[in-house]
Short mmCIF file of C-alpha atoms in Angstrom, two decimals:
data_model
loop_
_atom_site.label_atom_id
_atom_site.label_comp_id
_atom_site.label_asym_id
_atom_site.label_seq_id
_atom_site.Cartn_x
_atom_site.Cartn_y
_atom_site.Cartn_z
CA MET A 1 121.86 49.23 9.47
CA THR A 2 119.95 47.42 6.74
CA ASP A 3 119.83 48.89 3.26
CA GLU A 4 116.21 49.78 3.85
CA GLU A 5 117.07 51.60 7.07
CA ALA A 6 119.91 53.35 5.28
CA LEU A 7 117.53 54.47 2.56
CA PHE A 8 115.21 56.08 5.11
CA ALA A 9 118.13 57.54 7.02
CA TYR A 10 119.13 59.09 3.72
CA ILE A 11 115.65 60.56 3.25
CA ASP A 12 115.81 61.97 6.78
CA GLY A 13 119.24 63.51 6.23
CA GLU A 14 120.84 61.20 8.78
CA LEU A 15 123.50 59.70 6.53
CA GLU A 16 126.97 60.99 5.97
CA GLY A 17 130.34 59.93 4.62
CA GLU A 18 130.63 56.63 2.83
CA ASP A 19 127.12 55.49 3.67
CA LEU A 20 125.73 58.57 2.01
CA ILE A 21 127.79 58.09 -1.14
CA ARG A 22 126.85 54.42 -1.33
CA ILE A 23 123.11 55.01 -0.98
CA GLU A 24 123.12 57.93 -3.38
CA ALA A 25 124.77 55.76 -6.02
CA LYS A 26 122.26 53.00 -5.39
CA ILE A 27 119.32 55.33 -5.77
CA ALA A 28 120.74 56.91 -8.90
CA ALA A 29 120.89 53.49 -10.52
CA ASP A 30 117.45 52.32 -9.51
CA PRO A 31 114.19 53.96 -10.70
CA VAL A 32 112.15 51.91 -8.20
CA LEU A 33 114.18 53.32 -5.32
CA GLN A 34 113.82 56.80 -6.77
CA LYS A 35 110.06 56.38 -6.68
CA THR A 36 110.18 55.12 -3.08
CA VAL A 37 112.28 58.09 -2.02
CA ALA A 38 109.90 60.50 -3.72
CA GLU A 39 106.83 58.91 -2.13
CA HIS A 40 108.31 58.97 1.34
CA ARG A 41 109.52 62.52 0.95
CA ALA A 42 105.99 63.47 -0.06
CA LEU A 43 104.56 61.62 2.94
CA ALA A 44 106.95 63.38 5.32
CA ALA A 45 106.07 66.74 3.80
CA GLU A 46 102.38 65.92 4.06
CA LEU A 47 102.72 64.98 7.72
CA GLN A 48 104.76 68.05 8.54
CA CYS A 49 102.39 70.30 6.73
CA ALA A 50 99.21 68.87 8.24
CA PHE A 51 100.52 68.69 11.79
CA SER A 52 102.13 72.10 11.63
CA THR A 53 98.67 73.63 11.42
CA ILE A 54 98.59 72.82 15.16
CA LEU A 55 101.60 75.06 15.76
CA ASP A 56 99.82 78.03 14.25
CA ALA A 57 96.43 77.30 15.78
CA PRO A 58 95.49 79.17 18.94
CA VAL A 59 96.05 77.02 22.00
CA PRO A 60 92.76 76.41 23.77
CA PRO A 61 92.72 77.69 27.33
CA LEU A 62 94.46 75.23 29.62
CA ARG A 63 93.21 75.46 33.14
CA PRO A 64 96.34 74.43 34.99
CA VAL A 65 98.54 77.08 33.44
CA THR A 66 96.33 79.86 34.69
CA ALA A 67 95.50 78.02 37.87
CA ALA A 68 99.18 77.49 38.58
CA ALA A 69 99.61 81.21 39.08
CA ASP A 70 97.82 81.03 42.40
CA GLY A 71 99.77 77.94 43.32
CA LYS A 72 96.99 75.47 42.67
CA VAL A 73 96.87 72.91 39.94
CA VAL A 74 93.41 71.96 38.81
CA SER A 75 93.42 68.44 37.55
CA LEU A 76 91.27 67.30 34.70
CA ALA A 77 91.44 63.79 36.09
CA ASP A 78 90.18 65.00 39.47
CA GLU A 79 87.33 66.83 37.81
CA ARG A 80 86.46 63.72 35.88
CA SER A 81 86.44 61.53 38.93
CA ARG A 82 84.26 64.10 40.70
CA ARG A 83 81.90 63.90 37.76
CA ASP A 84 82.01 60.12 37.85
CA ARG A 85 81.44 60.06 41.57
CA ARG A 86 78.31 62.05 41.03
CA LEU A 87 77.12 59.46 38.54
CA VAL A 88 78.13 56.65 40.84
CA SER A 89 76.68 58.37 43.86
CA TRP A 90 74.65 55.35 44.78
CA ARG A 91 77.53 52.99 44.40
CA ALA A 92 77.84 52.99 48.15
CA PRO A 93 79.74 50.05 49.53
CA HIS A 94 77.42 50.21 52.51
CA TRP A 95 74.66 47.82 51.87
CA ALA A 96 72.08 49.72 53.79
CA ALA A 97 72.31 52.64 51.46
CA MET A 98 72.49 50.45 48.45
CA ALA A 99 69.61 48.26 49.46
CA ALA A 100 67.40 51.29 49.89
CA THR A 101 68.06 52.36 46.35
CA LEU A 102 67.66 48.87 45.04
CA VAL A 103 64.33 48.43 46.75
CA ALA A 104 63.14 51.58 45.12
CA GLY A 105 64.75 51.13 41.76
CA VAL A 106 65.59 47.57 40.97
CA ILE A 107 63.76 45.09 43.13
CA GLY A 108 60.79 47.42 42.97
CA GLY A 109 60.70 46.51 39.34
CA ALA A 110 61.45 49.76 37.58
CA ALA A 111 64.78 48.68 36.27
CA PHE A 112 63.71 45.29 35.11
CA SER A 113 60.16 46.06 34.08
CA GLY A 114 59.05 45.05 30.65
CA SER A 115 60.65 41.71 31.15
CA ASP A 116 59.46 38.52 32.73
CA ARG A 117 62.93 37.78 33.99
CA THR A 118 62.27 39.38 37.33
CA GLY A 119 64.06 38.72 40.53
CA SER A 120 67.56 38.96 39.20
CA VAL A 121 68.83 40.34 42.49
CA ALA A 122 68.16 38.94 45.93
CA GLU A 123 69.33 39.60 49.43
CA ARG A 124 71.19 36.81 51.13
CA GLU A 125 72.68 37.19 54.59
CA GLY A 126 72.70 40.92 54.26
CA GLN A 127 74.43 40.87 50.87
CA LEU A 128 72.90 41.47 47.50
CA VAL A 129 73.52 38.62 45.11
CA ALA A 130 72.67 37.94 41.50
CA THR A 131 69.96 35.38 40.83
CA ASN A 132 68.24 33.84 37.84
CA TRP A 133 69.27 35.27 34.49
CA LEU A 134 71.92 37.58 35.90
CA ASP A 135 73.43 34.72 37.90
CA ASP A 136 73.30 32.51 34.79
CA ALA A 137 75.02 35.08 32.63
CA LEU A 138 77.75 35.75 35.18
CA THR A 139 78.35 32.04 35.66
CA THR A 140 78.15 30.74 32.11
CA GLN A 141 78.79 33.57 29.70
CA LEU A 142 82.28 34.20 28.39
CA ALA A 143 83.04 37.71 27.20
CA SER A 144 85.11 36.20 24.44
CA ALA A 145 82.24 34.12 23.10
CA GLN A 146 79.05 36.04 23.75
CA SER A 147 76.43 36.68 21.17
CA SER A 148 75.68 40.28 20.39
CA GLU A 149 72.04 39.34 20.99
CA ALA A 150 72.67 38.22 24.56
CA PRO A 151 70.51 40.18 27.00
CA VAL A 152 73.47 40.57 29.34
CA ARG A 153 76.87 41.56 28.11
CA ILE A 154 79.84 40.55 30.18
CA GLY A 155 82.63 43.11 30.17
CA LEU A 156 85.77 42.41 32.11
CA THR A 157 86.74 39.52 34.31
CA PHE A 158 89.40 40.34 36.88
CA ARG A 159 90.59 39.69 40.41
CA ASN A 160 89.88 42.17 43.16
CA HIS A 161 92.39 43.05 45.85
CA GLY A 162 91.14 40.14 47.95
CA GLY A 163 91.86 37.71 45.11
CA ALA A 164 88.21 36.96 44.32
CA ILE A 165 87.09 36.85 40.70
CA CYS A 166 84.84 39.69 39.66
CA ARG A 167 83.02 40.45 36.45
CA SER A 168 81.46 43.58 35.06
CA PHE A 169 78.22 43.30 33.17
CA ALA A 170 75.63 45.38 31.38
CA ALA A 171 72.01 44.56 30.66
CA GLU A 172 69.32 46.65 29.11
CA ASN A 173 68.66 48.76 32.17
CA VAL A 174 71.41 48.01 34.62
CA GLU A 175 75.11 47.56 34.67
CA GLY A 176 77.57 46.85 37.40
CA VAL A 177 80.15 44.56 38.91
CA ALA A 178 79.73 41.31 40.82
CA CYS A 179 82.31 39.19 42.63
CA ARG A 180 82.21 35.47 43.21
CA LYS A 181 81.81 34.38 46.80
CA GLY A 182 81.22 30.67 47.19
CA LYS A 183 78.43 29.89 44.77
CA ASP A 184 77.09 33.44 44.76
CA TRP A 185 77.82 36.50 42.72
CA GLN A 186 77.79 39.35 45.20
CA LEU A 187 76.97 42.70 43.69
CA GLU A 188 79.70 45.22 44.28
CA GLY A 189 78.12 47.91 42.23
CA LEU A 190 74.90 48.29 40.34
CA LEU A 191 74.02 51.25 38.22
CA SER A 192 70.82 52.05 36.50
CA ARG A 193 71.03 52.69 32.79
CA GLU A 194 68.65 55.17 31.32
CA ARG A 195 66.22 53.70 28.88
CA ALA A 196 66.96 56.47 26.45
CA LYS A 197 70.25 55.29 25.08
CA THR A 198 71.66 58.61 24.18
CA GLY A 199 75.36 58.56 23.52
CA ASP A 200 76.20 60.71 26.50
CA TYR A 201 74.46 58.65 29.06
CA ARG A 202 75.78 55.41 27.70
CA LEU A 203 79.27 56.73 27.92
CA ALA A 204 78.73 58.13 31.38
CA GLY A 205 77.25 54.87 32.58
CA SER A 206 80.13 52.92 31.18
CA SER A 207 82.71 55.19 32.67
CA ALA A 208 80.99 54.88 36.03
CA THR A 209 81.27 51.11 35.86
CA ALA A 210 84.82 51.50 34.65
CA ALA A 211 85.51 53.63 37.71
CA ILE A 212 84.22 50.83 39.94
CA VAL A 213 86.45 48.36 38.13
CA ASP A 214 89.40 50.71 38.40
CA ASN A 215 88.92 50.89 42.15
CA MET A 216 88.63 47.15 42.60
CA ILE A 217 90.98 45.63 40.08
CA SER A 218 94.23 44.05 41.14
CA GLY A 219 96.57 43.56 38.19
CA GLU A 220 95.22 43.36 34.69
CA ALA A 221 91.89 42.10 33.41
CA MET A 222 91.82 38.49 32.27
CA ASP A 223 92.25 37.64 28.64
CA ALA A 224 90.02 35.13 26.85
CA HIS A 225 92.23 32.23 27.83
CA GLN A 226 92.33 33.16 31.52
CA GLU A 227 88.60 33.80 31.53
CA LYS A 228 87.94 30.31 30.19
CA ALA A 229 90.24 28.77 32.79
CA ALA A 230 88.46 30.71 35.53
CA GLU A 231 85.11 29.43 34.30
CA ALA A 232 86.43 25.86 34.32
CA ALA A 233 87.40 26.40 37.97
CA ASP A 234 83.86 27.63 38.69
CA TRP A 235 85.22 31.15 39.25
CA GLN A 236 86.83 30.14 42.51
CA PRO A 237 89.94 32.07 43.54
CA MET B 1 106.37 83.82 35.63
CA SER B 2 109.27 81.49 36.35
CA ALA B 3 111.67 80.27 33.67
CA PHE B 4 110.00 76.89 33.94
CA GLU B 5 106.54 78.29 33.33
CA LYS B 6 107.79 80.40 30.46
CA GLY B 7 109.47 77.37 28.92
CA LEU B 8 106.31 75.36 29.36
CA GLU B 9 104.22 78.01 27.71
CA ASP B 10 106.63 78.27 24.79
CA MET B 11 106.46 74.52 24.36
CA LEU B 12 102.66 74.39 24.26
CA PRO B 13 102.27 74.49 20.46
CA ARG B 14 104.84 71.73 19.95
CA LEU B 15 103.37 69.69 22.79
CA ARG B 16 99.95 69.96 21.20
CA ARG B 17 101.37 68.87 17.89
CA PHE B 18 103.01 65.84 19.48
CA ALA B 19 99.70 65.08 21.22
CA HIS B 20 97.95 65.18 17.85
CA GLY B 21 100.51 62.67 16.61
CA LEU B 22 99.77 60.29 19.47
CA ALA B 23 96.03 60.68 19.95
CA ALA B 24 93.27 59.55 17.65
CA ASN B 25 91.30 62.75 17.52
CA ARG B 26 91.58 66.42 18.39
CA ALA B 27 89.60 66.21 21.61
CA ASP B 28 91.83 63.45 22.93
CA ALA B 29 94.89 65.40 21.84
CA ASP B 30 93.81 68.45 23.81
CA ASP B 31 92.93 66.33 26.84
CA LEU B 32 96.35 64.75 26.59
CA THR B 33 98.00 68.17 26.41
CA GLN B 34 96.09 69.26 29.48
CA VAL B 35 96.95 66.19 31.51
CA THR B 36 100.59 66.45 30.48
CA ILE B 37 100.81 70.07 31.61
CA GLU B 38 99.26 69.13 34.92
CA ARG B 39 101.72 66.33 35.46
CA ALA B 40 104.63 68.52 34.39
CA LEU B 41 103.61 71.22 36.85
CA ARG B 42 103.38 68.73 39.67
CA ALA B 43 106.73 67.20 38.76
CA ARG B 44 108.49 70.50 38.03
CA THR B 45 111.11 69.96 40.70
CA GLN B 46 112.24 66.85 38.82
CA TRP B 47 113.23 68.86 35.78
CA GLN B 48 116.86 69.86 35.90
CA GLU B 49 117.47 73.36 34.77
CA GLY B 50 119.76 73.37 31.77
CA SER B 51 118.49 70.01 30.50
CA ARG B 52 116.16 69.84 27.54
CA LEU B 53 112.67 70.80 28.55
CA ASP B 54 111.16 69.55 25.28
CA ALA B 55 112.48 66.02 25.71
CA TRP B 56 111.37 66.00 29.35
CA LEU B 57 107.86 67.13 28.40
CA TYR B 58 107.60 64.67 25.51
CA ARG B 59 108.50 61.85 27.85
CA ILE B 60 105.78 62.92 30.26
CA MET B 61 103.27 63.18 27.44
CA ARG B 62 104.16 59.76 26.17
CA ASN B 63 103.71 58.23 29.63
CA CYS B 64 100.39 60.05 30.06
CA TRP B 65 99.22 58.65 26.75
CA ILE B 66 100.22 55.12 27.70
CA ASP B 67 98.24 55.52 30.96
CA THR B 68 95.24 56.84 29.05
CA VAL B 69 95.29 53.98 26.60
CA ARG B 70 95.57 51.40 29.38
CA SER B 71 92.72 52.78 31.39
CA ARG B 72 90.64 53.29 28.27
CA ALA B 73 91.24 49.74 27.07
CA ARG B 74 89.46 48.68 30.21
CA SER B 75 86.49 51.05 29.88
CA CYS B 76 86.11 50.30 26.20
CA LYS B 77 85.92 46.59 26.77
CA ILE B 78 83.16 47.02 29.31
CA ILE B 79 80.77 48.45 26.77
CA GLU B 80 81.61 49.66 23.35
CA SER B 81 81.45 53.41 23.44
CA ALA B 82 78.68 55.36 21.85
CA GLU B 83 81.33 57.08 19.79
CA ALA B 84 82.37 53.76 18.28
CA GLY B 85 78.71 53.13 17.51
CA GLU B 86 78.60 56.27 15.49
CA HIS B 87 81.44 55.06 13.36
CA ILE B 88 79.62 51.90 12.41
CA GLY B 89 78.30 52.31 8.93
CA HIS B 90 80.54 55.27 8.35
CA ASP B 91 81.19 55.38 4.69
CA PRO B 92 84.26 57.32 3.72
CA ARG B 93 83.04 58.40 0.33
CA PRO B 94 85.54 57.49 -2.28
CA GLN B 95 87.08 60.70 -3.40
CA ILE B 96 89.50 60.54 -6.24
CA ASP B 97 91.36 63.58 -5.10
CA ALA B 98 90.98 62.98 -1.40
CA ARG B 99 92.93 65.67 0.35
CA LEU B 100 95.12 64.42 3.14
CA ASP B 101 93.93 66.56 5.96
CA LEU B 102 95.03 66.41 9.54
CA ASP B 103 92.11 64.28 10.68
CA ARG B 104 92.79 61.63 8.07
CA LEU B 105 96.45 61.51 8.92
CA MET B 106 95.61 61.28 12.61
CA ARG B 107 93.35 58.33 11.91
CA ALA B 108 96.09 56.66 9.90
CA MET B 109 98.62 57.33 12.67
CA GLU B 110 96.21 55.83 15.18
CA ARG B 111 96.35 52.53 13.34
CA LEU B 112 100.09 52.25 13.93
CA PRO B 113 101.32 50.54 17.09
CA LEU B 114 102.31 53.18 19.64
CA GLU B 115 105.99 52.26 19.40
CA GLN B 116 105.96 53.15 15.70
CA ARG B 117 103.62 56.12 16.06
CA GLU B 118 105.85 57.87 18.57
CA VAL B 119 108.98 57.62 16.45
CA VAL B 120 107.06 58.85 13.39
CA ALA B 121 105.73 61.76 15.46
CA LEU B 122 109.14 62.65 16.84
CA VAL B 123 111.24 62.24 13.68
CA LEU B 124 108.93 62.97 10.77
CA ILE B 125 106.59 65.48 12.41
CA ASP B 126 108.70 67.13 15.08
CA GLY B 127 111.93 66.85 13.12
CA LEU B 128 114.07 65.41 15.91
CA GLY B 129 117.19 63.50 14.85
CA TYR B 130 117.49 59.75 15.30
CA ARG B 131 119.93 60.17 18.17
CA GLU B 132 117.75 62.69 20.00
CA THR B 133 114.75 60.41 19.56
CA ALA B 134 116.69 57.41 20.82
CA GLU B 135 117.77 59.33 23.92
CA LEU B 136 114.28 60.63 24.55
CA LEU B 137 112.71 57.20 24.30
CA ASP B 138 115.66 55.48 25.97
CA LEU B 139 116.08 53.10 23.04
CA PRO B 140 119.05 52.00 20.94
CA ILE B 141 119.31 54.08 17.78
CA GLY B 142 118.92 50.93 15.66
CA THR B 143 115.52 50.30 17.23
CA VAL B 144 114.40 53.83 16.43
CA SER B 145 115.55 53.35 12.88
CA SER B 146 113.80 50.01 12.38
CA ARG B 147 110.54 51.19 13.99
CA LEU B 148 110.64 54.22 11.77
CA VAL B 149 110.94 52.03 8.67
CA ARG B 150 107.97 49.90 9.68
CA GLY B 151 105.86 52.85 10.78
CA ARG B 152 106.28 55.03 7.75
CA THR B 153 105.97 52.08 5.35
CA ALA B 154 102.63 51.14 6.93
CA LEU B 155 101.57 54.78 6.93
CA LEU B 156 102.36 55.21 3.26
CA ALA B 157 100.37 52.10 2.42
CA MET B 158 97.36 53.42 4.36
CA VAL B 159 97.60 56.82 2.75
CA LYS B 160 97.79 55.25 -0.69
CA GLU B 161 94.78 53.02 -0.16
CA GLY B 162 92.94 56.15 0.94
#
């Protein structure tokens, strides 16, 4: 135990015997140590006092405790994922369903209107792929080095369970996840973002994309170094 | 109500306090409490009657918090949350006699690495001994002691700078 550790052990009442006598003598002879002891005692008291208000506060109703009585445990996480599923309801992996929505919402122009950068999504061999500015951003933009002004923000770069490299992105009106296949970025999820950027919706949109990532990710997301290496390898597995 | 459920209910206030020590804000702390209770109820058969329920629950809470932070680190990196946006430009008015309320202390705690925050929460806030804390976290007692030194020293510096 270092002297510093012994000093704190003393403050916490953890010292006894010779150690206690030694530290007490040291403190008695040193005004600086006396001040340190006083400050840390005050901090501990402050912490105990502030956090103890929780002990006296009424506990908000906790669903599972009441729910457990009838043998069922209601999970907050389950409720959340239900809520997220609702938000991600058109994140169907089936392209037919997705294409229908995209025709109506994205390719139809609603999502990308107000911009001349149209045609950012195309259908190729029955798959939806990123084109033009979305393709450019996914291919060339590093999350670690993107300007805050960039029209597309790249979120995470990670490998899916098949080993392909995938990236999440967010633009003004859409966000989603695309995975590299050959020279294409195939869209694995595309969500519309409300124009009105109210806090709630932004959060909900993000958590929906996060849910997609959570479902797809194998291992951890890449760090800046790994992302750069993946770019150098043209995002090939 | 079974002995387990009774014990769980009695532990709720202390569990919530520990959650407030780990989480950044009150809403997160209550979510964490909720998730911990759920996990504890599912895992109730793993608790051995006669062993310490508080240590068992704290361990579950700590693991839940680590899971939350991991999954949140991913969502947060995707798009900065609206909540974070609200904090931009936040000006903590300089107050000469700033009172150290719970929220301020929670924010200060949040700036500590988890490994320091949990020992501060267990020893300084919950009042567990070094040995109990070491057993709960499955760490050598010397590690608990050194993390505690670093954690509380950093905390004091933050509190002083206001």
